[in-house]
XYZ file of C-alpha atoms in Angstrom:
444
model
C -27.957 25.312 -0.236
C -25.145 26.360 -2.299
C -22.932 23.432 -3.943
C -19.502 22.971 -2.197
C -16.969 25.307 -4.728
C -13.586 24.639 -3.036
C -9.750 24.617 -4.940
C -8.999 21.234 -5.559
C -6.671 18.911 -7.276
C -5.793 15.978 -6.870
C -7.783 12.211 -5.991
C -7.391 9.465 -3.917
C -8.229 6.015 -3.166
C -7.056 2.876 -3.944
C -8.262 0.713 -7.248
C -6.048 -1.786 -8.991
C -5.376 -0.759 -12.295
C -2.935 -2.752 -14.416
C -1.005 -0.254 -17.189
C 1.985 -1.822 -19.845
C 4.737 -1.161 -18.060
C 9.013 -1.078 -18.969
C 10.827 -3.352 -16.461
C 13.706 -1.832 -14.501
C 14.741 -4.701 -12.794
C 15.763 -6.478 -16.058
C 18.454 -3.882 -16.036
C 21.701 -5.514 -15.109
C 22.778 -3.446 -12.034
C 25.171 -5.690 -9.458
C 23.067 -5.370 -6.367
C 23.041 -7.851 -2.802
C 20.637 -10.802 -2.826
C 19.312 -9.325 0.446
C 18.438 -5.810 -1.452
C 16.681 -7.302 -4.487
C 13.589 -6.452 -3.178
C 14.543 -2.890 -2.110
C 15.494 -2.500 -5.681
C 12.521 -3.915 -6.780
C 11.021 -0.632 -4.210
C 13.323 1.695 -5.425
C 12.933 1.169 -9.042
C 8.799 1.015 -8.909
C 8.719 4.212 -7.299
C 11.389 5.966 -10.285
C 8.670 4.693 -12.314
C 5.146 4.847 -10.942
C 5.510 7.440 -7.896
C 3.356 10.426 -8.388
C 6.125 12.606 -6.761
C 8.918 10.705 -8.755
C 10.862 14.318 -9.605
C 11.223 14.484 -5.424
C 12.516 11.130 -5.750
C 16.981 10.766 -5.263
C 18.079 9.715 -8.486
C 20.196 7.547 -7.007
C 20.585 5.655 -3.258
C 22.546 3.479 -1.453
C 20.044 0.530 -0.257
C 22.359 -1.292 2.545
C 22.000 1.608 4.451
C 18.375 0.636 5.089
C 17.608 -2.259 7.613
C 13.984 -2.860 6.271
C 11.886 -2.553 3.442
C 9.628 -0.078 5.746
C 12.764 2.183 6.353
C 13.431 2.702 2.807
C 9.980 3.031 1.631
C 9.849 5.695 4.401
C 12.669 7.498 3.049
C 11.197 8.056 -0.375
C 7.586 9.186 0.515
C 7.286 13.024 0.048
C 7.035 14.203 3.411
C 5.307 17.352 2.934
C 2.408 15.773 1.148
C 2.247 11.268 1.309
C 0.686 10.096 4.351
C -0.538 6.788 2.428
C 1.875 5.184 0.452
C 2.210 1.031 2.290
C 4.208 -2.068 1.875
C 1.950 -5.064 2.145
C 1.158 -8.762 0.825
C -0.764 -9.363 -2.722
C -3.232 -11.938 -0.467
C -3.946 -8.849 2.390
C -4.564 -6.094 -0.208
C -7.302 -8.322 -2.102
C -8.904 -9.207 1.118
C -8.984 -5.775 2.209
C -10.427 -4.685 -1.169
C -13.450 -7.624 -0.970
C -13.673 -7.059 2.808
C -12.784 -10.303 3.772
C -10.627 -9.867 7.328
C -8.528 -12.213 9.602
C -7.247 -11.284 12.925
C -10.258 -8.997 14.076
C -12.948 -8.738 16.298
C -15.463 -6.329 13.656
C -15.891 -3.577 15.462
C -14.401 0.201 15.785
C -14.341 2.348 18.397
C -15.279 6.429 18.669
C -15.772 9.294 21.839
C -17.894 10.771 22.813
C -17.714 14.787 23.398
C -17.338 14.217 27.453
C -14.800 11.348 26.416
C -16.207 8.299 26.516
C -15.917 5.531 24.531
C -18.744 3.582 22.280
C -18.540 0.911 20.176
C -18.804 2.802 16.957
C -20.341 0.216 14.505
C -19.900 -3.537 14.369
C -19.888 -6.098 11.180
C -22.119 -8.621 10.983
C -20.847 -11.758 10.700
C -17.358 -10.995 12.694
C -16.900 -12.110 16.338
C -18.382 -8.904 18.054
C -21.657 -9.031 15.760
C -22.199 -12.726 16.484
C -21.713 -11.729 20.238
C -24.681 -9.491 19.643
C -22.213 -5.786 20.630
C -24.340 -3.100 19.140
C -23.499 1.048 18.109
C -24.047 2.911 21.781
C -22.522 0.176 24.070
C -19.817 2.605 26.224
C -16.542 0.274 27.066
C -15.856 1.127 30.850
C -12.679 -1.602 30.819
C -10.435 -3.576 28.279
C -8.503 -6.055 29.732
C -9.159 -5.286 33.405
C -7.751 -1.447 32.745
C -9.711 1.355 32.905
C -10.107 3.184 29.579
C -8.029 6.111 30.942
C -4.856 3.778 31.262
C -4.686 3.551 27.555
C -3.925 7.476 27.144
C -0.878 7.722 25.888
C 1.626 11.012 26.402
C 0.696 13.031 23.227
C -3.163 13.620 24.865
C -4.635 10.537 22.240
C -5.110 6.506 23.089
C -2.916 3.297 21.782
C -5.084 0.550 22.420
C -3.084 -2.009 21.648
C -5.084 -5.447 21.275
C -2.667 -8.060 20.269
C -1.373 -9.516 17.532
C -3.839 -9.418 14.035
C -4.098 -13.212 14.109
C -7.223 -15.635 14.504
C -7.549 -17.022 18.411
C -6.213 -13.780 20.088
C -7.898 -13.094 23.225
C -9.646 -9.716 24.609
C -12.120 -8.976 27.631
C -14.394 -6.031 27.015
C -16.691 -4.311 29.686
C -19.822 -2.418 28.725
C -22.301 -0.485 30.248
C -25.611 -0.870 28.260
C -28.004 1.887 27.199
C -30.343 0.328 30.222
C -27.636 1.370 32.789
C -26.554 -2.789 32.892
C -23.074 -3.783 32.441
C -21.562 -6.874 30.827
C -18.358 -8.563 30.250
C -17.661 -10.214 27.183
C -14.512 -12.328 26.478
C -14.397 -12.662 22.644
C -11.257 -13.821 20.339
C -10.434 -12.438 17.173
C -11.501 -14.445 13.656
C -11.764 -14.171 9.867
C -14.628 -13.556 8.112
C -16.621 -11.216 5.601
C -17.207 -7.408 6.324
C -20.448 -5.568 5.298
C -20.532 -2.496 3.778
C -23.744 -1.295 4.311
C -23.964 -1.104 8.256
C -27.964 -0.056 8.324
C -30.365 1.600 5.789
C -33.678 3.048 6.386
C -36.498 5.053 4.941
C -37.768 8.076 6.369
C -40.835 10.615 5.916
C -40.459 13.819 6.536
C -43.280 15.709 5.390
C -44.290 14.904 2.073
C -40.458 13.567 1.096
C -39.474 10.340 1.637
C -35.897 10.262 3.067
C -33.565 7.219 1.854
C -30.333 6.907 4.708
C -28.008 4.671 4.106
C -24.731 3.889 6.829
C -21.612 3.300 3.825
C -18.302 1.849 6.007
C -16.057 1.201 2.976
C -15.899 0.864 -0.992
C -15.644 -2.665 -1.066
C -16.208 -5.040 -4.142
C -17.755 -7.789 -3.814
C -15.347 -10.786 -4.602
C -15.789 -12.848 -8.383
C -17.926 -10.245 -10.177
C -16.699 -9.040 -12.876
C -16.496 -6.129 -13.646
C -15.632 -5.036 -10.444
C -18.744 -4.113 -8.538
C -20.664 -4.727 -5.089
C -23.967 -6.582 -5.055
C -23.930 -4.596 -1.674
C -24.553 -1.444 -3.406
C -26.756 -3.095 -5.779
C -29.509 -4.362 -3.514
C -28.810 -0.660 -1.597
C -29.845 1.399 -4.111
C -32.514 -0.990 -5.840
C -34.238 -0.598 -1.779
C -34.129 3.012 -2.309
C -35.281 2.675 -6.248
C -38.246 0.723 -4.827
C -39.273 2.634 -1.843
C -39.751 6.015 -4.012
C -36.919 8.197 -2.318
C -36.622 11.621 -2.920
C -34.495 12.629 -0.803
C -31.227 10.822 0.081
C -28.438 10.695 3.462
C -25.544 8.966 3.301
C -23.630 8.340 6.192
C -19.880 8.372 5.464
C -18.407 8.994 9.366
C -16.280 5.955 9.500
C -15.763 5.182 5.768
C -12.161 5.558 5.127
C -11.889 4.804 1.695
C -11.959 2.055 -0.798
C -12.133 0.828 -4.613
C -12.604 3.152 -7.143
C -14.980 0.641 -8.880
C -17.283 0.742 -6.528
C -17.157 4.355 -5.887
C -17.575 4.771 -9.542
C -21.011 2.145 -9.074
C -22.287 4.108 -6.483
C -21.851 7.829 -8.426
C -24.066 6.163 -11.352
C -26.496 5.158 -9.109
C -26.192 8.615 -7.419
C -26.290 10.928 -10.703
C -29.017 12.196 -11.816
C -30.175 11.462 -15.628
C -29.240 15.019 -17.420
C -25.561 14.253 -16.734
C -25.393 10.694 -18.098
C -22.309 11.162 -20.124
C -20.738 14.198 -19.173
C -17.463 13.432 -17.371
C -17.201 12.083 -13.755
C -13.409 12.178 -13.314
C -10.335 12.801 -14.759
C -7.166 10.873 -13.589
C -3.484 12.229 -13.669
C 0.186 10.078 -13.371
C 3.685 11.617 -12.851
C 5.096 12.987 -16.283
C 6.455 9.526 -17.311
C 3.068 7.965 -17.614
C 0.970 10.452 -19.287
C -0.362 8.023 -21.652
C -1.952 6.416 -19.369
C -3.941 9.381 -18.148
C -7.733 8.543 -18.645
C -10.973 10.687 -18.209
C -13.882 8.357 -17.363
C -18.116 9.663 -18.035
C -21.049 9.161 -16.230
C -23.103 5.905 -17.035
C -26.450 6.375 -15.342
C -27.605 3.759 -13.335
C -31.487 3.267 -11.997
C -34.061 5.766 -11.862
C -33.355 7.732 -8.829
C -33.390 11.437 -10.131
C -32.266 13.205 -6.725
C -31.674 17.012 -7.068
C -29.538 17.239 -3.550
C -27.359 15.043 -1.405
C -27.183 15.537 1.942
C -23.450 14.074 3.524
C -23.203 12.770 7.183
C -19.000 13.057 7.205
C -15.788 13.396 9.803
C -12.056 13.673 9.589
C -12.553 9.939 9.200
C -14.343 10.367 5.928
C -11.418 9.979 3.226
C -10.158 8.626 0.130
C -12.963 7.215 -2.031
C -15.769 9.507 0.338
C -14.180 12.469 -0.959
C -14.096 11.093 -4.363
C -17.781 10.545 -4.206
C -18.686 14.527 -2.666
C -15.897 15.688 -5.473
C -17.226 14.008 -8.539
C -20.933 14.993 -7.631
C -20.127 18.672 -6.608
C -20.614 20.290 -9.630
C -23.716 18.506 -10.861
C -25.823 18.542 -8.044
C -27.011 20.648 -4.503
C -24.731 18.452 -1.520
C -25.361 19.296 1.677
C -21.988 18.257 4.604
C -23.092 17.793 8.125
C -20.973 16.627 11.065
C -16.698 17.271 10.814
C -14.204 18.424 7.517
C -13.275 15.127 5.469
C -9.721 13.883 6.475
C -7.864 15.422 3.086
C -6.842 12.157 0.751
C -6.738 13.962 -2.638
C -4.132 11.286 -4.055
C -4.786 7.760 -4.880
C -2.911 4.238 -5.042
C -2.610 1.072 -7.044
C -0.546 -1.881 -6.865
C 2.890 -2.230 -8.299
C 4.306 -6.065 -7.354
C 2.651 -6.892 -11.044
C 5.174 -4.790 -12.568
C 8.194 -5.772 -10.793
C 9.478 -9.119 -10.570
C 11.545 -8.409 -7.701
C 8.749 -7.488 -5.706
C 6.373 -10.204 -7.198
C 8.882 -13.188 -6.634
C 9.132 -12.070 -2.672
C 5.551 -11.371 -2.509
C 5.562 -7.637 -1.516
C 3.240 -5.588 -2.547
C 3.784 -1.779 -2.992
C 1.101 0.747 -2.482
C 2.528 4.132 -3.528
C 0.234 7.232 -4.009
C 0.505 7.187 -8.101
C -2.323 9.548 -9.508
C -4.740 12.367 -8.490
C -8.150 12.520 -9.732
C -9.959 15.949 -10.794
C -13.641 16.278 -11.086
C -15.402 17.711 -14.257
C -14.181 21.354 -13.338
C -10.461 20.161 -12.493
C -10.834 20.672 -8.921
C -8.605 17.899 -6.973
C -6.674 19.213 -4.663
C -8.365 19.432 -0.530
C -5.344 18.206 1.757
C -6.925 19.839 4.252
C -10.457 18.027 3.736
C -14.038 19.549 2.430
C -15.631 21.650 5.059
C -18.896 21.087 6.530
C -21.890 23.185 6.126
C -23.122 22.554 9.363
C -20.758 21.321 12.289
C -22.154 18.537 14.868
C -20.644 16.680 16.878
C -20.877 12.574 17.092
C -23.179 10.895 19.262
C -22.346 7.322 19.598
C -24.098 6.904 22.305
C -26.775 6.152 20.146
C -27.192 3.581 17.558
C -28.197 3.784 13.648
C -31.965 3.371 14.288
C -32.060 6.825 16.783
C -33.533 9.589 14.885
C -32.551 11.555 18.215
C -28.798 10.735 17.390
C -27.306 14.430 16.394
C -25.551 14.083 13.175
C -28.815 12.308 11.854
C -31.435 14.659 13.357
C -29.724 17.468 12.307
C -29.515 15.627 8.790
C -33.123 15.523 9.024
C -33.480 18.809 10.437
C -32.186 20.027 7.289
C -34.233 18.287 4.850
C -37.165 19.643 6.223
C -36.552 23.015 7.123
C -33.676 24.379 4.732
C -31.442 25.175 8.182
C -29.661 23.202 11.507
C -30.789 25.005 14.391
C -27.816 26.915 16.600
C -28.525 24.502 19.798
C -27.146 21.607 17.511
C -24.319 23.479 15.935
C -22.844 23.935 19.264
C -23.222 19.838 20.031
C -20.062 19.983 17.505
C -16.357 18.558 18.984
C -12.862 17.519 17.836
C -12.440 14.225 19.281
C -8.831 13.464 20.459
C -8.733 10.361 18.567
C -10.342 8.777 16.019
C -9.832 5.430 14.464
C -8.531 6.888 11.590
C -5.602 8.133 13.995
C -4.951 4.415 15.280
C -3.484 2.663 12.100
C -0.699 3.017 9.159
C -0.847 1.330 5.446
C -4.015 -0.473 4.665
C -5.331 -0.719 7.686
C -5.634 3.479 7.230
C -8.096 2.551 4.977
C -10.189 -0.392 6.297
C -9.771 0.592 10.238
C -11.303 -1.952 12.363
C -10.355 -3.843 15.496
C-alpha cells in the first residue's frame, strides 16, 4: 500500500508549553476595571496568535458584552475553528482525563440512523451501570430520539447542566432484542484512554488492536507521559505483534506529550533520530520555533500501520498519521480525519490579567510539519478504503465493519467492494455536538 503523500502544513493539538514571554499588560494603557481581562485577551492574542497579522491593531473592548464575544471577534474566520476561553483547573483535568459533570459515555449512528452508545469509560457513571458499545438508545428522557432533531437535519441533545447530581433516563434496546431503562446522574471521575486492546492471528501474523479515545497524560509523572500507553504497548511488546490497528474513530485530540510517547513506541528502529516534527509560531516568536527527533522506544519494529479513523479523528490523531507518513507503509480505513492542522497552548501564565481572574486562553498558536514539511490538511487525510461505522457492535466483534475490513486488509492486501459500499456520512457526530475543550475531549 502506498504511504499517504498529501500537501500539508500546519499541526494541531493542544500541549502546554511555557516560552519567556514580554508582558503587555504592564503597559500603562487607561482601560475599565470591567475590561481588564479583555485586555488581558486582546493583548495575548497580539502576541501569541498564530494569525496575529489578521489581528485589528487596535479595538474598542466596551463594545463587547463577554469575554466569548470578543474572543469570537478575533479568531480568523476562514481558518480557527478551535481557539477557547476556559478555567486553568478544567484545562488540566481535561488534559489528565479527570471529568466532572458527565455520565462517560458518547454517542454515534448508525447508517439507517440509529443511535448506539459509542464507547463508555470505565469508572464513570454509565460504566459502573454496566452500558456497553452496541446498546441502541430508543428514548432519553421519555422523548423519542427523533424529537431531538433539530432544523439544520443534525441532533442537540441537550442533557443538562455539566455538574455532579444531574439527572437523565436512558432507554435501550439490548443486542438480545431486551430493553432497559436506566436512570443514572452525572459524576466526576477518571477517564481511560485505552477503551479495549486485543491480539489477533491472522495467518501467520499476529495482529496487535488497540481502541485510543484521547492523548491523555497521566497526572504527576514527570515528564509528561501516560502509564496508559506504557502498559499498552509493553502488552503488544510481549505478545510478539507484527502487525498493528489502532482505532482512532472517536479520538479527538489531546497532549502532544503523549502523542510524542506513543510515535516512539510506534517508530521503527532505523529512524531513531531523524526528525519527528517541526513546530512553527507567528513571526514574533520565531525563536521559539523547535524541531523535535525520534527517541525509539521498545522493540516493536512494525513495517505498516493500519488506521481505523472518522471526521472525528483530529488534532493529535492526525499528528500521529502525519509524523509517521513518511517513515513507514499506513494504511486509513473508515472516514477522512476532521482537518486540525493547527495547535494550542495556554496563555493565562503569561498574562496577569488573565491569571489574576482565572481565565484561561486557548488560541491556535503554532502548526506542526512532519519531516518533509507537510502540515497543512484542513480538509482531513483521506481514507484508503471507505466503511462505514457499525456501532451496533462492540470492540470484541471481529464482524464489526471498520475492524473486519481492518483485518481484511492485513491478510489479503485489499477491502473487498461489498464492504466499501457499507461506507456513510453520518449527520452528526459527537465531534459536531461541542465548542472549546469539550471539541477535544467529547463525552456526555
Amino acid at each position: 500500500m502506498m504511504k499517504l503523500r498529501l500537501s500539508i502544513l500546519g499541526l494541531m493539538l493542544t500541549a502546554v508549553i511555557f516560552f519567556p514571554s514580554c508582558n503587555p499588560e504592564e503597559e500603562e494603557v487607561p482601560v475599565a476595571v470591567a475590561d481588564l481581562v479583555k485586555k488581558g485577551i486582546f493583548d495575548s492574542m497580539k502576541e501569541w496568535y498564530f494569525w496575529e497579522s489578521e489581528l485589528p491593531q487596535t479595538l474598542d473592548l466596551s463594545k463587547f458584552a463577554s469575554n466569548q464575544a470578543l474572543l469570537d471577534e478575533l479568531k480568523f474566520k476562514p481558518l480557527d475553528r478551535w481557539s477557547y476561553l476556559t478555567t486553568k483547573a478544567q484545562f488540566e483535568a481535561a488534559f489528565t482525563g479527570q471529568a466532572s459533570g458527565a455520565h462517560g459515555f458518547s454517542f454515534a449512528f448508525d447508517q439507517d440512523e440509529r443511535l448506539f452508545v459509542a464507547f463508555v469509560f470505565d469508572e464513570g457513571p454509565a460504566g459502573k451501570d454496566g452500558w456497553q458499545r452496541g446498546w441502541q438508545i430508543i428514548q432519553i428522557n421519555n422523548k423519542p430520539i427523533s424529537d431531538y432533531k433539530n432544523s439544520t437535519g443534525g441532533y442537540s441533545f441537550n442533557l443538562g447542566a455539566n455538574e455532579v447530581g444531574v439527572t437523565n433516563t436512558f432507554k435501550f434496546r439490548l443486542p438480545d432484542g431486551t430493553e432497559t431503562t436506566r436512570t443514572i446522574q452525572k459524576g466526576a471521575f477518571q477517564t481511560n484512554s485505552v477503551l479495549y486492546k486485543n491480539v489477533y492471528e491472522v495467518g501467520a501474523k499476529k495482529v496487535g488492536h488497540c481502541v485510543y479515545q484521547s492523548f491523555k497524560a497521566t497526572a504527576g509523572l514527570s515528564p509528561t507521559r501516560s502509564k496508559e500507553v506504557e502498559d499498552l504497548f509493553n502488552f503488544f511488546i510481549a505478545e510478539g505483534i507484527n502487525e498493528l490497528i489502532i482505532d482512532l474513530r472517536y479520538n479527538g485530540g489531546g497532549s502532544v506529550a503523549v502523542t510524542e510517547q506513543i510515535l516512539n513506541y510506534l517508530v521503527p528502529a532505523a529512524v531513531n533520530g531523524r526528525v519527528m516534527y517541526t513546530n512553527k509560531l507567528n513571526e514574533k516568536k520565531t525563536s521559539n520555533n523547535k524541531t523535535v527527533n525520534f527517541s525509539k522506544k521498545g522493540s516493536l519494529n512494525l513495517d505498516r500501520i493500519t488506521f481505523i479513523t472518522s471526521r472525528g479523528s483530529a488534532s493529535a490523531s492526525e499528528l500521529l498519521v502525519n509524523c509517521l507518513d513518511p517513515y513507514m507503509d499506513l494504511v486509513l480505513i473508515g472516514d477522512n480525519t476532521f482537518g486540525k492542522p493547527v495547535g494550542s497552548f495556554p496563555l493565562s501564565s503569561f498574562n496577569r490579567n488573565l491569571s489574576s481572574n482565572d481565565v484561561e486562553l486557548v488560541p491556535i498558536t503554532f502548526a506542526i510539519a512532519n519531516s518533509e514539511g507537510k502540515a497543512e490538511y484542513f480538509d482531513g487525510f483521506p481514507v484508503n478504503f471507505a466503511v462505514g461505522d457499525d456501532p451496533a457492535r462492540n470492540w470484541n466483534d471481529k464482524e464489526e465493519k471498520r475492524l473486519k475490513a481492518a483485518l481484511e486488509f492485513i491478510e489479503s492486501g485489499a477491502v473487498n467492494a461489498r464492504m466499501r459500499n457499507t461506507s456513510f456520512k453520518p449527520r452528526w457526530e459527537m465531534i459536531d455536538a461541542f465548542e472549546g475543550l469539550m471539541k477535544e475531549f467529547p463525552m456526555y
